[in-house]
Short mmCIF file of C-alpha atoms in Angstrom, two decimals:
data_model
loop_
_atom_site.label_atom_id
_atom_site.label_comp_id
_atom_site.label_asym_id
_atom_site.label_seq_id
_atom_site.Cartn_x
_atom_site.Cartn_y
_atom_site.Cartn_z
CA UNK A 18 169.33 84.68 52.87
CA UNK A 19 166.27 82.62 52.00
CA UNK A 20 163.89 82.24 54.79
CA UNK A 21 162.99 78.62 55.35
CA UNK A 22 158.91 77.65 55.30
CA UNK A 23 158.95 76.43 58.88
CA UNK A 24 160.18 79.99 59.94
CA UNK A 25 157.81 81.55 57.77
CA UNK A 26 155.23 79.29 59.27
CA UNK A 27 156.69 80.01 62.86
CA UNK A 28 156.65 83.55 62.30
CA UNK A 29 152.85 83.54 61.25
CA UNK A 30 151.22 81.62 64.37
CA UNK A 31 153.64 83.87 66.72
CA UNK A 32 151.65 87.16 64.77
CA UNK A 33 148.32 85.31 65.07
CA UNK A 34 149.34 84.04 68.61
CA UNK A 35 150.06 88.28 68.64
CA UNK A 36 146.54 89.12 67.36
CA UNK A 37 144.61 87.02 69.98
CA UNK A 38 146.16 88.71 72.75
CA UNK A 39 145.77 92.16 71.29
CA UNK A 40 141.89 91.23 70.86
CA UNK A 41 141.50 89.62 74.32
CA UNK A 42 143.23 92.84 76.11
CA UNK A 43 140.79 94.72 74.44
CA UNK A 44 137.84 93.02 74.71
CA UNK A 45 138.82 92.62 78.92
CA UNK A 46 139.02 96.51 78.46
CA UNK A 47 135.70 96.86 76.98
CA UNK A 48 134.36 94.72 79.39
CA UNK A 49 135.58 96.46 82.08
CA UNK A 50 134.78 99.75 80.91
CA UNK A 51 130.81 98.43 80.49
CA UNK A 52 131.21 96.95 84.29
CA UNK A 53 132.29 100.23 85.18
CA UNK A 54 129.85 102.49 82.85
CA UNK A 55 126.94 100.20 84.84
CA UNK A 56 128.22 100.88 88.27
CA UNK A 57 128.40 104.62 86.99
CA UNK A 58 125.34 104.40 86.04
CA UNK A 59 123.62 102.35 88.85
CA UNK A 60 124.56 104.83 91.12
CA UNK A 61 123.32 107.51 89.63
CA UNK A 62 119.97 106.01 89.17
CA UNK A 63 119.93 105.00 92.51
CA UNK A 64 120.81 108.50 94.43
CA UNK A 65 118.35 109.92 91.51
CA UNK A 66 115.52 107.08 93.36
CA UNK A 67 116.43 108.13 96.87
CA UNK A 68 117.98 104.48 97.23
CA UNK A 69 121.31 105.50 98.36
CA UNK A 70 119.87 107.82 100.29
CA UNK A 71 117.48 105.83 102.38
CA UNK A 72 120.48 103.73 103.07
CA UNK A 73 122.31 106.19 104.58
CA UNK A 74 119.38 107.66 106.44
CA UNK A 75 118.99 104.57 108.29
CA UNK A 76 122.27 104.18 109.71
CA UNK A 77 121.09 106.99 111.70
CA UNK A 78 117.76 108.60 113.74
CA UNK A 79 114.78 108.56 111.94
CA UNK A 80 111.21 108.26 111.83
CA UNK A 81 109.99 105.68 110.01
CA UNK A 82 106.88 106.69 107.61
CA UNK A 83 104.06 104.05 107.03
CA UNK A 84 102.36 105.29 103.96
CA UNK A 85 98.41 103.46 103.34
CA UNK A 86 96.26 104.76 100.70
CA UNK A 87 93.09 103.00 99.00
CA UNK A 88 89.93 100.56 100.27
CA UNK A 89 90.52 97.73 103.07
CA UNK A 90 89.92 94.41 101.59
CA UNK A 91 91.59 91.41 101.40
CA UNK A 92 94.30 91.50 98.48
CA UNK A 93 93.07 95.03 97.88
CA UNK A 94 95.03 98.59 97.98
CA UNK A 95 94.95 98.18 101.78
CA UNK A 96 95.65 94.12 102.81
CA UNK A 97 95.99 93.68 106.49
CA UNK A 98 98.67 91.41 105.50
CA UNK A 99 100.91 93.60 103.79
CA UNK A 100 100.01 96.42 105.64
CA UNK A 101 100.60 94.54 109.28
CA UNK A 102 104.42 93.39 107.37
CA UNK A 103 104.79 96.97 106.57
CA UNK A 104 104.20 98.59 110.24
CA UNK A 105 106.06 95.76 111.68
CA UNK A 106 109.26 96.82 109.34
CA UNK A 107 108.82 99.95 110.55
CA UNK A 108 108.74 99.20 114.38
CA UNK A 109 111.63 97.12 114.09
CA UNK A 110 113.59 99.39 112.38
CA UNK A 111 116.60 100.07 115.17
CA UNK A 112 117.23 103.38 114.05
CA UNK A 113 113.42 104.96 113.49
CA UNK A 114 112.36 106.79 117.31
CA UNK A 115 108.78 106.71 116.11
CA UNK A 116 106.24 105.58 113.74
CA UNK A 117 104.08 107.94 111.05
CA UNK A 118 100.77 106.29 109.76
CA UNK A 119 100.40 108.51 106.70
CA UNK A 120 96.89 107.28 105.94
CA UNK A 121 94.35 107.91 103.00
CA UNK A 122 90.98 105.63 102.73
CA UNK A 123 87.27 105.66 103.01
CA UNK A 124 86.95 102.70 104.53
CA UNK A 125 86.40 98.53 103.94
CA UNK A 126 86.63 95.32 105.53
CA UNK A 127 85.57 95.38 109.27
CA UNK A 128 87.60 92.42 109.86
CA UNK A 129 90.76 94.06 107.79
CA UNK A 130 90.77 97.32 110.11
CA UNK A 131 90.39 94.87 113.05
CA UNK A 132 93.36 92.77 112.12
CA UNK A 133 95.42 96.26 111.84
CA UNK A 134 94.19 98.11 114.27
CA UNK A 135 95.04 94.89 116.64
CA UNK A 136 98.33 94.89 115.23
CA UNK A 137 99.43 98.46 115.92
CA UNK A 138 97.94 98.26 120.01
CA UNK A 139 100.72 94.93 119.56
CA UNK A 140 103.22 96.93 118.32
CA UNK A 141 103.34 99.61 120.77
CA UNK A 142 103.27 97.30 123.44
CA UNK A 143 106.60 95.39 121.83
CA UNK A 144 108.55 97.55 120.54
CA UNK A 145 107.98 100.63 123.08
CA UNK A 146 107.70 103.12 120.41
CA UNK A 147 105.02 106.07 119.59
CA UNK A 148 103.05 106.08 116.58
CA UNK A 149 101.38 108.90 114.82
CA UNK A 150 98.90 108.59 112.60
CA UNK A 151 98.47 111.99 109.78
CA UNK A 152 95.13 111.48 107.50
CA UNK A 153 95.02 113.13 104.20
CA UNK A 154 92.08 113.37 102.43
CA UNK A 155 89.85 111.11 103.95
CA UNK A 156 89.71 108.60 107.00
CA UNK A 157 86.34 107.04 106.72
CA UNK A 158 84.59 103.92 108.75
CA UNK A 159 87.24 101.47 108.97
CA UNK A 160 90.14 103.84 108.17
CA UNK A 161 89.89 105.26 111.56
CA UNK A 162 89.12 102.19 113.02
CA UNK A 163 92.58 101.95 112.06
CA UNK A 164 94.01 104.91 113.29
CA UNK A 165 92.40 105.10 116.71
CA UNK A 166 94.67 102.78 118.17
CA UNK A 167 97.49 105.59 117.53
CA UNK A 168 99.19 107.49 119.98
CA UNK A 169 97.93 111.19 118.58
CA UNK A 170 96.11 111.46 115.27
CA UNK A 171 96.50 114.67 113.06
CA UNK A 172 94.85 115.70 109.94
CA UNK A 173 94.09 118.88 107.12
CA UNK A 174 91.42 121.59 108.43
CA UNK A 175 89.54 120.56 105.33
CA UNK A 176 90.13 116.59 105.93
CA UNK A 177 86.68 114.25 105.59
CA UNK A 178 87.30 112.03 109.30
CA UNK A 179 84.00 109.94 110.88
CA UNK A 180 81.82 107.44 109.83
CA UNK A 181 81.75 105.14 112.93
CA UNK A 182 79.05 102.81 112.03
CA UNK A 183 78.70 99.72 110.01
CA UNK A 184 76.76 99.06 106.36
CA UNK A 185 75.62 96.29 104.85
CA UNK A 186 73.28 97.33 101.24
CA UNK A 187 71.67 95.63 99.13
CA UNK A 188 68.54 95.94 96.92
CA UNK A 189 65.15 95.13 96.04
CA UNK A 190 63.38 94.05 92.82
CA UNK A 191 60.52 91.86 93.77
CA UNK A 192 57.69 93.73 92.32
CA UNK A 193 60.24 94.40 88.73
CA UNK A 194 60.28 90.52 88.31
CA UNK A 195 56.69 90.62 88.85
CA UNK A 196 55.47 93.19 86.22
CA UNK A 197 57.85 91.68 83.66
CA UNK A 198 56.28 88.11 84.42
CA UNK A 199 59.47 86.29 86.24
CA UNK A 200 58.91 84.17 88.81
CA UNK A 201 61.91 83.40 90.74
CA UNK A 202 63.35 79.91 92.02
CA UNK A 203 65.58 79.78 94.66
CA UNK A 204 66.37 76.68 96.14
CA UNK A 205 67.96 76.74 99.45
CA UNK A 206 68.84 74.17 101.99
CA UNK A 207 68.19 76.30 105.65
CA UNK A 208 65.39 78.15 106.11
CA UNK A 209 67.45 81.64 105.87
CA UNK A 210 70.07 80.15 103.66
CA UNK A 211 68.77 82.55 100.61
CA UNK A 212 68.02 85.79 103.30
CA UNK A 213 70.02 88.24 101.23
CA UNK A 214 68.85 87.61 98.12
CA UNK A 215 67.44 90.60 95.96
CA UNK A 216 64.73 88.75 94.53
CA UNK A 217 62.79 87.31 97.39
CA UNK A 218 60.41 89.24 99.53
CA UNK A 219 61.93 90.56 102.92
CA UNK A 220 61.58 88.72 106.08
CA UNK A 221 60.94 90.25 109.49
CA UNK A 222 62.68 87.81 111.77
CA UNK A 223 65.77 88.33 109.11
CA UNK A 224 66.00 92.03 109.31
CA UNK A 225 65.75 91.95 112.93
CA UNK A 226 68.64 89.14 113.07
CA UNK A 227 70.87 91.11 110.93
CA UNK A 228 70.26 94.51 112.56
CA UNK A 229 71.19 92.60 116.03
CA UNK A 230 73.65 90.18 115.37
CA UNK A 231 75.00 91.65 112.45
CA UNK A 232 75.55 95.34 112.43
CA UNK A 233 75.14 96.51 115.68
CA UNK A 234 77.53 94.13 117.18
CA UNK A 235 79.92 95.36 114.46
CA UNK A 236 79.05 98.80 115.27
CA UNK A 237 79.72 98.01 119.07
CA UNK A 238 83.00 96.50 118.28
CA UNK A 239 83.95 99.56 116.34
CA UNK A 240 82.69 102.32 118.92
CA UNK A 241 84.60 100.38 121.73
CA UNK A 242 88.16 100.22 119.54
CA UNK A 243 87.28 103.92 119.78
CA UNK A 244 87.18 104.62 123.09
CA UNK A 245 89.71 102.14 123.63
CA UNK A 246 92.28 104.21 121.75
CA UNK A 247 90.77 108.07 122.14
CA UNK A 248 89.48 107.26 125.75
CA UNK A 249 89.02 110.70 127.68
CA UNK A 250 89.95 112.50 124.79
CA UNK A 251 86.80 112.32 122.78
CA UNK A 252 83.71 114.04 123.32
CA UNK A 253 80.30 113.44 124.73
CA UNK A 254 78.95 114.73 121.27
CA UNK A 255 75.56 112.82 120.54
CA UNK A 256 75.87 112.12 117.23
CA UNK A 257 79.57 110.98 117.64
CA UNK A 258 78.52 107.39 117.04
CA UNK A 259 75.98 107.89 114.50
CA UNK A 260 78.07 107.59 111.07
CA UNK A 261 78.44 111.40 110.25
CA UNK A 262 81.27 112.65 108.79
CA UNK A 263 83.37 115.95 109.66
CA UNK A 264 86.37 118.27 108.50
CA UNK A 265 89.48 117.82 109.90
CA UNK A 266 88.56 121.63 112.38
CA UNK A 267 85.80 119.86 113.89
CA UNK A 268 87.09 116.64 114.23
CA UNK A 269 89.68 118.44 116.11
CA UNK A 270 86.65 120.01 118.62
CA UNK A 271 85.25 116.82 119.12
CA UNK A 272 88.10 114.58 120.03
CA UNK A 273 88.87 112.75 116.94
CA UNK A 274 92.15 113.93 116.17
CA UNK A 275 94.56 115.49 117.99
CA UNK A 276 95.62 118.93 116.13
CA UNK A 277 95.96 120.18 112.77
CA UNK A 278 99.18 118.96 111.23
CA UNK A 279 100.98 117.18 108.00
CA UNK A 280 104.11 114.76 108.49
CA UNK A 281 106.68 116.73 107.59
CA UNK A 282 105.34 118.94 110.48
CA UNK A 283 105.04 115.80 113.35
CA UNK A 284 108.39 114.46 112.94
CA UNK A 285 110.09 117.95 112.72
CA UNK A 286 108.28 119.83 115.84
CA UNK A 287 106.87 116.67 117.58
CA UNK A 288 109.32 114.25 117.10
CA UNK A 289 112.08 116.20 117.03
CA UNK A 290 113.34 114.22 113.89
CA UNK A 291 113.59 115.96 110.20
CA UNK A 292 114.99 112.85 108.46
CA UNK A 293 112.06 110.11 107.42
CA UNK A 294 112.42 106.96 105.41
CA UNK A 295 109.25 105.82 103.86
CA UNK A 296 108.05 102.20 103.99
CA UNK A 297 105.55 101.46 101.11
CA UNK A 298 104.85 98.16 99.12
CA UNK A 299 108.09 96.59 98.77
CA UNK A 300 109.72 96.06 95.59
CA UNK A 301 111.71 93.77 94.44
CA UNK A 302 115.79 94.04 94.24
CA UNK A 303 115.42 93.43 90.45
CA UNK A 304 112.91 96.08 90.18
CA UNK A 305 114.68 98.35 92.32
CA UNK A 306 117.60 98.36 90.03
CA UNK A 307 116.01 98.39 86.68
CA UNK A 308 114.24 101.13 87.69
CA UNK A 309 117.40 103.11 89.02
CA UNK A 310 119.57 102.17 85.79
CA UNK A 311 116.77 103.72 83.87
CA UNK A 312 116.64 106.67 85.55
CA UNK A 313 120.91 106.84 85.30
CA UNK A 314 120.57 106.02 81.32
CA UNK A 315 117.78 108.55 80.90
CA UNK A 316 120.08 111.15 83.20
CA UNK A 317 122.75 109.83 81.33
CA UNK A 318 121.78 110.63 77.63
CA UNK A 319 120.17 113.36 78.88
CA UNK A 320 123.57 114.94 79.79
CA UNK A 321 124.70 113.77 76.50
CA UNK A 322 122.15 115.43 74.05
CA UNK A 323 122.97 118.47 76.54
CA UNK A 324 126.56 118.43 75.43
CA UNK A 325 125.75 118.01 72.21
CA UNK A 326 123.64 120.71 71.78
CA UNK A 327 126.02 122.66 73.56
CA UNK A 328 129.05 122.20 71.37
CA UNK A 329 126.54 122.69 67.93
CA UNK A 330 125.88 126.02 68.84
CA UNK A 331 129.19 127.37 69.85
CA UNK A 332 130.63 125.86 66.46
#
């Protein structure tokens, strides 16, 4: 029997009508297989990162590690800003018993350390929580500025800890103009406007202004944070004040620090915690997970080339 051209006609848009599902079941298939390669993936990176893990660590006890490494300055490695948002994470964590400073810097900004050290005397007040601060390599000037206003302070025997005193440099090279034949111009408005300039000879009633307004009112500022956070604990060592620097075993003798000790060793035997979560410069969420896919595709292929290599050599 002769098939008709409208049922040959009907019969082709039904098999094209056929071949559009066929390709949209499969490409929902591949689509969910990606979705779920991703998620595979994603999780991998992330317990790889310690992600997944900090999660979980913080629906229970911890103590919550404050890590602070570089120079103080404004929008430097160590910003009172960021640095005040990090310990403030930290205290307000529900979970975290107690605060770590982990802590590595030779010093900066007066006014920085202030800002933090003021923070962390706010902090303990607030959130009724103890503070430890653990120095590394060194804790210089402003650094332990810083950490004076923790509960107990530990270090490394061979740790640099000291400098209490306040610097301001500079230089001179009035009589180098003058034997190459400059002659400076400086125009100021204010007698002293133009004091620190390198170029101009030095003037008595300036030097004595800055040594008395300047530094040692600093200094004095600095020495009574000290005392403030040490009190009775520090020594009656002359030169304690004087901008020397020790190792961590003498610090220890003189009242700096409290004992010998890392971290891992305060919130294990001190604390009486063994689980810490870190709180560093934040990243983003995008960054977080770009970086944790990575690591899962890296893992990932890794495992592959693995295989591979595994079922060349047994053929």
């Amino acid at each position: 029997m002769k098939r008709t051209t409208d049922e040959q006609l009907a019969d082709i848009a039904q098999e094209f009508v056929r071949q559009n599902k066929s390709k949209r079941r499969w490409r929902i298939i591949f689509g969910l297989l990606f979705i779920g390669y991703f998620s595979f993936v994603s999780y991998i990176g992330m317990s790889e990162s310690g992600l997944l893990e900090t999660v979980l660590k913080k629906e229970s006890p911890f103590v919550a590690e404050v890590v602070l490494s570089g120079t103080i300055q404004s929008s430097g490695s160590i910003d009172a800003d960021e640095a005040i948002e990090l310990l403030r994470s930290a205290f307000e964590s529900e979970n975290a018993k107690a605060v770590i400073l982990r802590i590595n810097s030779p010093g900066g900004s007066p006014v920085q350390s202030s800002r933090i050290y003021k923070a962390i005397v706010r902090f303990k007040k607030q959130f009724d929580k103890k503070i430890y601060a653990v120095i590394e390599d060194v804790c210089a000037s402003g650094c332990y500025y810083i950490v004076s206003a923790a509960d107990e302070i530990y270090a490394d025997e061979s740790s640099i800890i000291g400098s209490i005193g306040v610097v301001m440099s500079s230089f001179g090279a009035v009589d180098a103009i003058k034997k190459l034949g400059i002659k400076r111009r400086l125009y100021t408005a204010g007698k002293y406007k133009g004091l620190l300039d390198s170029f101009s000879p030095e003037d008595e009633k300036t030097l004595i202004h800055i040594q008395t307004n300047i530094l040692d009112k600093s200094h004095q500022n600095f020495i009574d944070a000290v005392k403030a956070g040490r009190g009775d604990r520090l020594s009656k060592h002359k030169d304690l004040f004087t901008g020397l620097i020790w190792l961590g075993q003498d610090a220890n003798k003189l009242g700096l620090i409290d004992g010998i000790a890392d971290a891992n060793y305060i919130a294990k035997h001190i604390i009486g915690i063994d689980s810490r979560i870190l709180f560093e410069k934040e990243k983003t969420l995008l960054e977080q997970l770009t970086e944790a896919s990575a690591k899962g595709v890296t893992l990932a292929i890794g495992d592959k080339l693995t295989f591979q290599n595994l079922i060349g050599s047994l053929q």
